[in-house]
């Protein structure tokens, strides 16, 4: 199974400041079709996860442009350009390139 | 609009069984892989298994932690996905989500395994 490792696990951020989360996979996520199926999810307490980014860098419908994704192969990053109050919660990277689907441990973002 | 609605959760004793359902709408159900993902209290997300789409013969796949105990099926005439859970253990206690491509999620249904 592909292991997904996120850092940091806790991320205190001041409102209006940027934030960055790293996600590393134990194997390349490039699939035979040439695509890399790495997504980022956000989960608020008591809510289901919500997709932010898919295939490394594509924002899902309705996701603000302060969220961006980058990376390649085994190394990926989620960036928030200016953190807002509604961004608190847990962020997960997830790989869908190979079965079984595997998730990172989650990064908890809180406002300082 | 894609909608996924889970049902069937509840309290069950260790060793017992439960069947979860996921009602899907807003898309052509048979065209899509469908996943079950669970989240134990205060923990992260864990993939449970999936039903592939029509093109891939609706083959079911399972996480090692549930293989042999859980069965995933679907009824395309009812746009529904199912998770039959047998020999339940306390560590199966979680909110169970139905998801499509990790892009669309239901609100989840809570399964509690306890005596």
mmCIF file of C-alpha atoms in Angstrom:
data_model
loop_
_atom_site.group_PDB
_atom_site.id
_atom_site.type_symbol
_atom_site.label_atom_id
_atom_site.label_comp_id
_atom_site.label_asym_id
_atom_site.label_seq_id
_atom_site.Cartn_x
_atom_site.Cartn_y
_atom_site.Cartn_z
ATOM 1 C CA UNK A 1 0.000 0.000 0.000
ATOM 2 C CA UNK A 2 1.141 3.573 -0.669
ATOM 3 C CA UNK A 3 1.869 5.461 2.544
ATOM 4 C CA UNK A 4 0.995 9.159 2.597
ATOM 5 C CA UNK A 5 2.914 11.304 5.078
ATOM 6 C CA UNK A 6 1.780 14.831 5.903
ATOM 7 C CA UNK A 7 3.716 17.564 7.663
ATOM 8 C CA UNK A 8 3.108 19.364 9.873
ATOM 9 C CA UNK A 9 0.367 17.587 11.806
ATOM 10 C CA UNK A 10 -0.557 20.802 13.601
ATOM 11 C CA UNK A 11 -0.533 24.217 11.961
ATOM 12 C CA UNK A 12 -1.294 27.367 13.968
ATOM 13 C CA UNK A 13 -1.712 30.324 11.618
ATOM 14 C CA UNK A 14 -2.536 34.001 12.066
ATOM 15 C CA UNK A 15 -5.547 35.255 10.125
ATOM 16 C CA UNK A 16 -4.495 36.715 6.793
ATOM 17 C CA UNK A 17 -1.185 34.873 6.773
ATOM 18 C CA UNK A 18 -0.230 32.082 4.361
ATOM 19 C CA UNK A 19 -0.153 28.398 5.235
ATOM 20 C CA UNK A 20 1.461 25.395 3.621
ATOM 21 C CA UNK A 21 1.046 21.648 4.093
ATOM 22 C CA UNK A 22 3.343 19.004 2.667
ATOM 23 C CA UNK A 23 2.352 15.512 1.599
ATOM 24 C CA UNK A 24 4.821 12.836 0.536
ATOM 25 C CA UNK A 25 3.944 9.454 -0.912
ATOM 26 C CA UNK A 26 6.002 6.293 -0.486
ATOM 27 C CA UNK A 27 5.768 5.580 -4.226
ATOM 28 C CA UNK A 28 5.269 7.610 -7.363
ATOM 29 C CA UNK A 29 1.617 8.568 -7.893
ATOM 30 C CA UNK A 30 1.968 8.862 -11.661
ATOM 31 C CA UNK A 31 -0.481 6.391 -13.150
ATOM 32 C CA UNK A 32 -0.173 4.555 -16.453
ATOM 33 C CA UNK A 33 -2.552 7.076 -18.068
ATOM 34 C CA UNK A 34 -0.028 9.828 -17.286
ATOM 35 C CA UNK A 35 -2.171 11.473 -14.620
ATOM 36 C CA UNK A 36 -1.362 11.874 -10.941
ATOM 37 C CA UNK A 37 -4.395 11.316 -8.767
ATOM 38 C CA UNK A 38 -3.504 13.303 -5.680
ATOM 39 C CA UNK A 39 -6.286 15.234 -3.984
ATOM 40 C CA UNK A 40 -6.653 17.487 -0.958
ATOM 41 C CA UNK A 41 -9.657 17.401 1.357
ATOM 42 C CA UNK A 42 -10.805 19.736 4.120
ATOM 43 C CA UNK A 43 -12.920 18.596 7.033
ATOM 44 C CA UNK A 44 -14.558 20.818 9.600
ATOM 45 C CA UNK A 45 -15.708 19.311 12.935
ATOM 46 C CA UNK A 46 -18.885 17.300 12.560
ATOM 47 C CA UNK A 47 -18.850 17.634 8.774
ATOM 48 C CA UNK A 48 -17.939 15.227 5.991
ATOM 49 C CA UNK A 49 -14.726 15.905 4.082
ATOM 50 C CA UNK A 50 -14.902 18.375 1.218
ATOM 51 C CA UNK A 51 -12.759 18.174 -1.895
ATOM 52 C CA UNK A 52 -10.525 21.187 -2.442
ATOM 53 C CA UNK A 53 -8.004 20.101 -5.057
ATOM 54 C CA UNK A 54 -7.787 17.110 -7.415
ATOM 55 C CA UNK A 55 -5.070 15.819 -9.758
ATOM 56 C CA UNK A 56 -2.432 17.810 -7.860
ATOM 57 C CA UNK A 57 -3.483 21.324 -8.743
ATOM 58 C CA UNK A 58 -7.055 21.546 -10.036
ATOM 59 C CA UNK A 59 -9.427 23.402 -7.760
ATOM 60 C CA UNK A 60 -12.814 21.754 -7.342
ATOM 61 C CA UNK A 61 -15.997 23.644 -8.112
ATOM 62 C CA UNK A 62 -16.618 26.501 -5.692
ATOM 63 C CA UNK A 63 -13.211 26.374 -4.003
ATOM 64 C CA UNK A 64 -11.726 29.833 -3.426
ATOM 65 C CA UNK A 65 -8.599 30.683 -5.400
ATOM 66 C CA UNK A 66 -6.617 31.265 -2.204
ATOM 67 C CA UNK A 67 -6.202 27.472 -2.225
ATOM 68 C CA UNK A 68 -3.584 26.040 -4.575
ATOM 69 C CA UNK A 69 -1.908 22.696 -5.040
ATOM 70 C CA UNK A 70 1.434 21.810 -6.542
ATOM 71 C CA UNK A 71 3.975 19.036 -6.792
ATOM 72 C CA UNK A 72 4.804 15.936 -8.765
ATOM 73 C CA UNK A 73 5.694 12.261 -8.449
ATOM 74 C CA UNK A 74 5.954 11.770 -4.649
ATOM 75 C CA UNK A 75 6.054 15.315 -3.307
ATOM 76 C CA UNK A 76 2.989 17.557 -3.023
ATOM 77 C CA UNK A 77 1.993 20.800 -1.349
ATOM 78 C CA UNK A 78 -1.239 22.562 -0.470
ATOM 79 C CA UNK A 79 -0.976 26.315 0.002
ATOM 80 C CA UNK A 80 -3.459 28.797 1.381
ATOM 81 C CA UNK A 81 -2.442 32.296 0.364
ATOM 82 C CA UNK A 82 -4.303 34.123 3.162
ATOM 83 C CA UNK A 83 -5.946 32.074 5.888
ATOM 84 C CA UNK A 84 -9.522 32.942 6.813
ATOM 85 C CA UNK A 85 -11.517 31.819 9.841
ATOM 86 C CA UNK A 86 -13.524 29.278 7.842
ATOM 87 C CA UNK A 87 -10.297 27.460 6.930
ATOM 88 C CA UNK A 88 -9.935 25.871 10.370
ATOM 89 C CA UNK A 89 -10.226 22.120 10.514
ATOM 90 C CA UNK A 90 -8.267 19.126 9.293
ATOM 91 C CA UNK A 91 -6.672 18.841 5.868
ATOM 92 C CA UNK A 92 -5.999 15.465 4.278
ATOM 93 C CA UNK A 93 -4.079 14.488 1.203
ATOM 94 C CA UNK A 94 -5.354 11.345 -0.510
ATOM 95 C CA UNK A 95 -3.994 9.293 -3.377
ATOM 96 C CA UNK A 96 -6.362 7.630 -5.831
ATOM 97 C CA UNK A 97 -3.671 6.472 -8.264
ATOM 98 C CA UNK A 98 -3.408 2.975 -6.874
ATOM 99 C CA UNK A 99 -5.751 0.720 -4.933
ATOM 100 C CA UNK A 100 -6.157 0.821 -2.009
ATOM 101 C CA UNK A 101 -6.872 4.529 -1.747
ATOM 102 C CA UNK A 102 -4.769 5.904 1.102
ATOM 103 C CA UNK A 103 -4.989 9.085 3.136
ATOM 104 C CA UNK A 104 -2.448 11.176 4.956
ATOM 105 C CA UNK A 105 -2.773 11.399 8.740
ATOM 106 C CA UNK A 106 -4.336 14.849 8.557
ATOM 107 C CA UNK A 107 -3.069 18.339 9.411
ATOM 108 C CA UNK A 108 -5.050 20.338 11.934
ATOM 109 C CA UNK A 109 -5.124 24.056 11.083
ATOM 110 C CA UNK A 110 -6.019 26.422 13.889
ATOM 111 C CA UNK A 111 -6.069 30.175 14.204
ATOM 112 C CA UNK A 112 -3.385 31.621 16.480
ATOM 113 C CA UNK B 1 -26.430 17.973 -8.291
ATOM 114 C CA UNK B 2 -24.686 14.895 -6.940
ATOM 115 C CA UNK B 3 -26.222 13.657 -3.697
ATOM 116 C CA UNK B 4 -25.212 10.717 -1.540
ATOM 117 C CA UNK B 5 -27.261 9.732 1.501
ATOM 118 C CA UNK B 6 -26.150 6.976 3.845
ATOM 119 C CA UNK B 7 -28.423 5.074 6.191
ATOM 120 C CA UNK B 8 -28.477 1.954 8.319
ATOM 121 C CA UNK B 9 -26.050 2.816 11.090
ATOM 122 C CA UNK B 10 -26.690 2.058 14.725
ATOM 123 C CA UNK B 11 -25.558 0.206 17.822
ATOM 124 C CA UNK B 12 -24.589 -3.440 17.368
ATOM 125 C CA UNK B 13 -22.933 -5.969 19.639
ATOM 126 C CA UNK B 14 -19.475 -7.386 18.902
ATOM 127 C CA UNK B 15 -19.805 -10.269 16.477
ATOM 128 C CA UNK B 16 -23.019 -8.852 15.079
ATOM 129 C CA UNK B 17 -23.984 -7.675 11.611
ATOM 130 C CA UNK B 18 -25.242 -4.502 10.007
ATOM 131 C CA UNK B 19 -26.093 -3.387 6.492
ATOM 132 C CA UNK B 20 -25.457 0.165 5.364
ATOM 133 C CA UNK B 21 -27.028 1.767 2.330
ATOM 134 C CA UNK B 22 -26.060 4.742 0.206
ATOM 135 C CA UNK B 23 -28.683 6.320 -2.030
ATOM 136 C CA UNK B 24 -27.153 8.194 -4.953
ATOM 137 C CA UNK B 25 -28.691 10.784 -7.251
ATOM 138 C CA UNK B 26 -27.681 13.445 -9.726
ATOM 139 C CA UNK B 27 -25.390 11.307 -11.891
ATOM 140 C CA UNK B 28 -25.276 8.076 -13.869
ATOM 141 C CA UNK B 29 -24.600 5.692 -11.037
ATOM 142 C CA UNK B 30 -23.404 2.731 -13.103
ATOM 143 C CA UNK B 31 -20.653 4.847 -14.732
ATOM 144 C CA UNK B 32 -18.812 5.479 -11.483
ATOM 145 C CA UNK B 33 -16.618 3.755 -8.951
ATOM 146 C CA UNK B 34 -18.161 4.142 -5.506
ATOM 147 C CA UNK B 35 -16.237 4.007 -2.244
ATOM 148 C CA UNK B 36 -16.909 3.429 1.428
ATOM 149 C CA UNK B 37 -14.634 5.420 3.753
ATOM 150 C CA UNK B 38 -14.805 5.371 7.532
ATOM 151 C CA UNK B 39 -13.627 7.584 10.348
ATOM 152 C CA UNK B 40 -13.251 6.313 13.886
ATOM 153 C CA UNK B 41 -14.023 8.845 16.638
ATOM 154 C CA UNK B 42 -11.304 11.490 16.734
ATOM 155 C CA UNK B 43 -9.267 9.710 14.061
ATOM 156 C CA UNK B 44 -8.429 10.134 10.394
ATOM 157 C CA UNK B 45 -10.006 8.759 7.250
ATOM 158 C CA UNK B 46 -9.710 5.081 6.303
ATOM 159 C CA UNK B 47 -10.749 3.596 2.986
ATOM 160 C CA UNK B 48 -12.959 0.545 3.507
ATOM 161 C CA UNK B 49 -13.574 -0.594 -0.040
ATOM 162 C CA UNK B 50 -15.162 0.142 -3.377
ATOM 163 C CA UNK B 51 -17.426 -1.054 -6.113
ATOM 164 C CA UNK B 52 -15.988 -0.460 -9.556
ATOM 165 C CA UNK B 53 -18.155 0.767 -12.407
ATOM 166 C CA UNK B 54 -19.990 -1.015 -15.215
ATOM 167 C CA UNK B 55 -16.985 -0.876 -17.521
ATOM 168 C CA UNK B 56 -14.934 -2.677 -14.866
ATOM 169 C CA UNK B 57 -17.661 -5.220 -14.146
ATOM 170 C CA UNK B 58 -18.626 -3.785 -10.756
ATOM 171 C CA UNK B 59 -15.726 -5.616 -9.132
ATOM 172 C CA UNK B 60 -15.516 -5.045 -5.386
ATOM 173 C CA UNK B 61 -12.254 -4.311 -3.590
ATOM 174 C CA UNK B 62 -11.603 -4.244 0.144
ATOM 175 C CA UNK B 63 -9.152 -2.933 2.698
ATOM 176 C CA UNK B 64 -7.187 -5.676 4.424
ATOM 177 C CA UNK B 65 -8.788 -4.742 7.749
ATOM 178 C CA UNK B 66 -12.277 -5.704 6.555
ATOM 179 C CA UNK B 67 -11.657 -8.307 3.850
ATOM 180 C CA UNK B 68 -13.633 -11.470 4.518
ATOM 181 C CA UNK B 69 -15.998 -9.691 6.916
ATOM 182 C CA UNK B 70 -17.483 -6.893 4.797
ATOM 183 C CA UNK B 71 -19.220 -7.176 1.435
ATOM 184 C CA UNK B 72 -19.886 -4.304 -0.961
ATOM 185 C CA UNK B 73 -22.660 -4.529 -3.497
ATOM 186 C CA UNK B 74 -24.745 -2.198 -5.604
ATOM 187 C CA UNK B 75 -28.193 -2.103 -7.175
ATOM 188 C CA UNK B 76 -27.953 0.073 -10.251
ATOM 189 C CA UNK B 77 -31.724 -0.025 -10.767
ATOM 190 C CA UNK B 78 -32.078 1.710 -7.399
ATOM 191 C CA UNK B 79 -28.925 3.850 -7.671
ATOM 192 C CA UNK B 80 -27.818 2.360 -4.389
ATOM 193 C CA UNK B 81 -24.594 1.125 -2.853
ATOM 194 C CA UNK B 82 -24.493 -1.261 0.080
ATOM 195 C CA UNK B 83 -22.042 -2.328 2.753
ATOM 196 C CA UNK B 84 -22.824 -5.595 4.499
ATOM 197 C CA UNK B 85 -20.773 -5.828 7.694
ATOM 198 C CA UNK B 86 -20.399 -9.123 9.568
ATOM 199 C CA UNK B 87 -18.338 -10.264 12.561
ATOM 200 C CA UNK B 88 -18.179 -6.678 13.742
ATOM 201 C CA UNK B 89 -15.481 -5.649 16.186
ATOM 202 C CA UNK B 90 -15.169 -2.656 18.499
ATOM 203 C CA UNK B 91 -12.528 -1.231 16.164
ATOM 204 C CA UNK B 92 -15.152 -1.016 13.418
ATOM 205 C CA UNK B 93 -16.858 1.771 15.377
ATOM 206 C CA UNK B 94 -16.819 4.770 13.059
ATOM 207 C CA UNK B 95 -18.779 7.125 10.881
ATOM 208 C CA UNK B 96 -19.128 5.432 7.508
ATOM 209 C CA UNK B 97 -19.157 7.646 4.433
ATOM 210 C CA UNK B 98 -20.187 6.849 0.911
ATOM 211 C CA UNK B 99 -18.060 8.755 -1.601
ATOM 212 C CA UNK B 100 -17.599 9.181 -5.327
ATOM 213 C CA UNK B 101 -14.046 9.918 -6.485
ATOM 214 C CA UNK B 102 -13.406 11.495 -3.053
ATOM 215 C CA UNK B 103 -15.118 14.499 -4.676
ATOM 216 C CA UNK B 104 -18.639 13.898 -3.458
ATOM 217 C CA UNK B 105 -19.425 12.668 0.027
ATOM 218 C CA UNK B 106 -22.498 11.770 1.976
ATOM 219 C CA UNK B 107 -22.980 13.029 5.513
ATOM 220 C CA UNK B 108 -22.147 9.616 6.916
ATOM 221 C CA UNK B 109 -23.848 7.147 9.216
ATOM 222 C CA UNK B 110 -22.516 6.196 12.654
ATOM 223 C CA UNK B 111 -21.848 2.558 13.477
ATOM 224 C CA UNK B 112 -21.138 1.755 17.119
ATOM 225 C CA UNK B 113 -19.962 -1.732 18.032
ATOM 226 C CA UNK B 114 -20.318 -2.231 21.758
ATOM 227 C CA UNK B 115 -21.828 -4.590 24.282
#
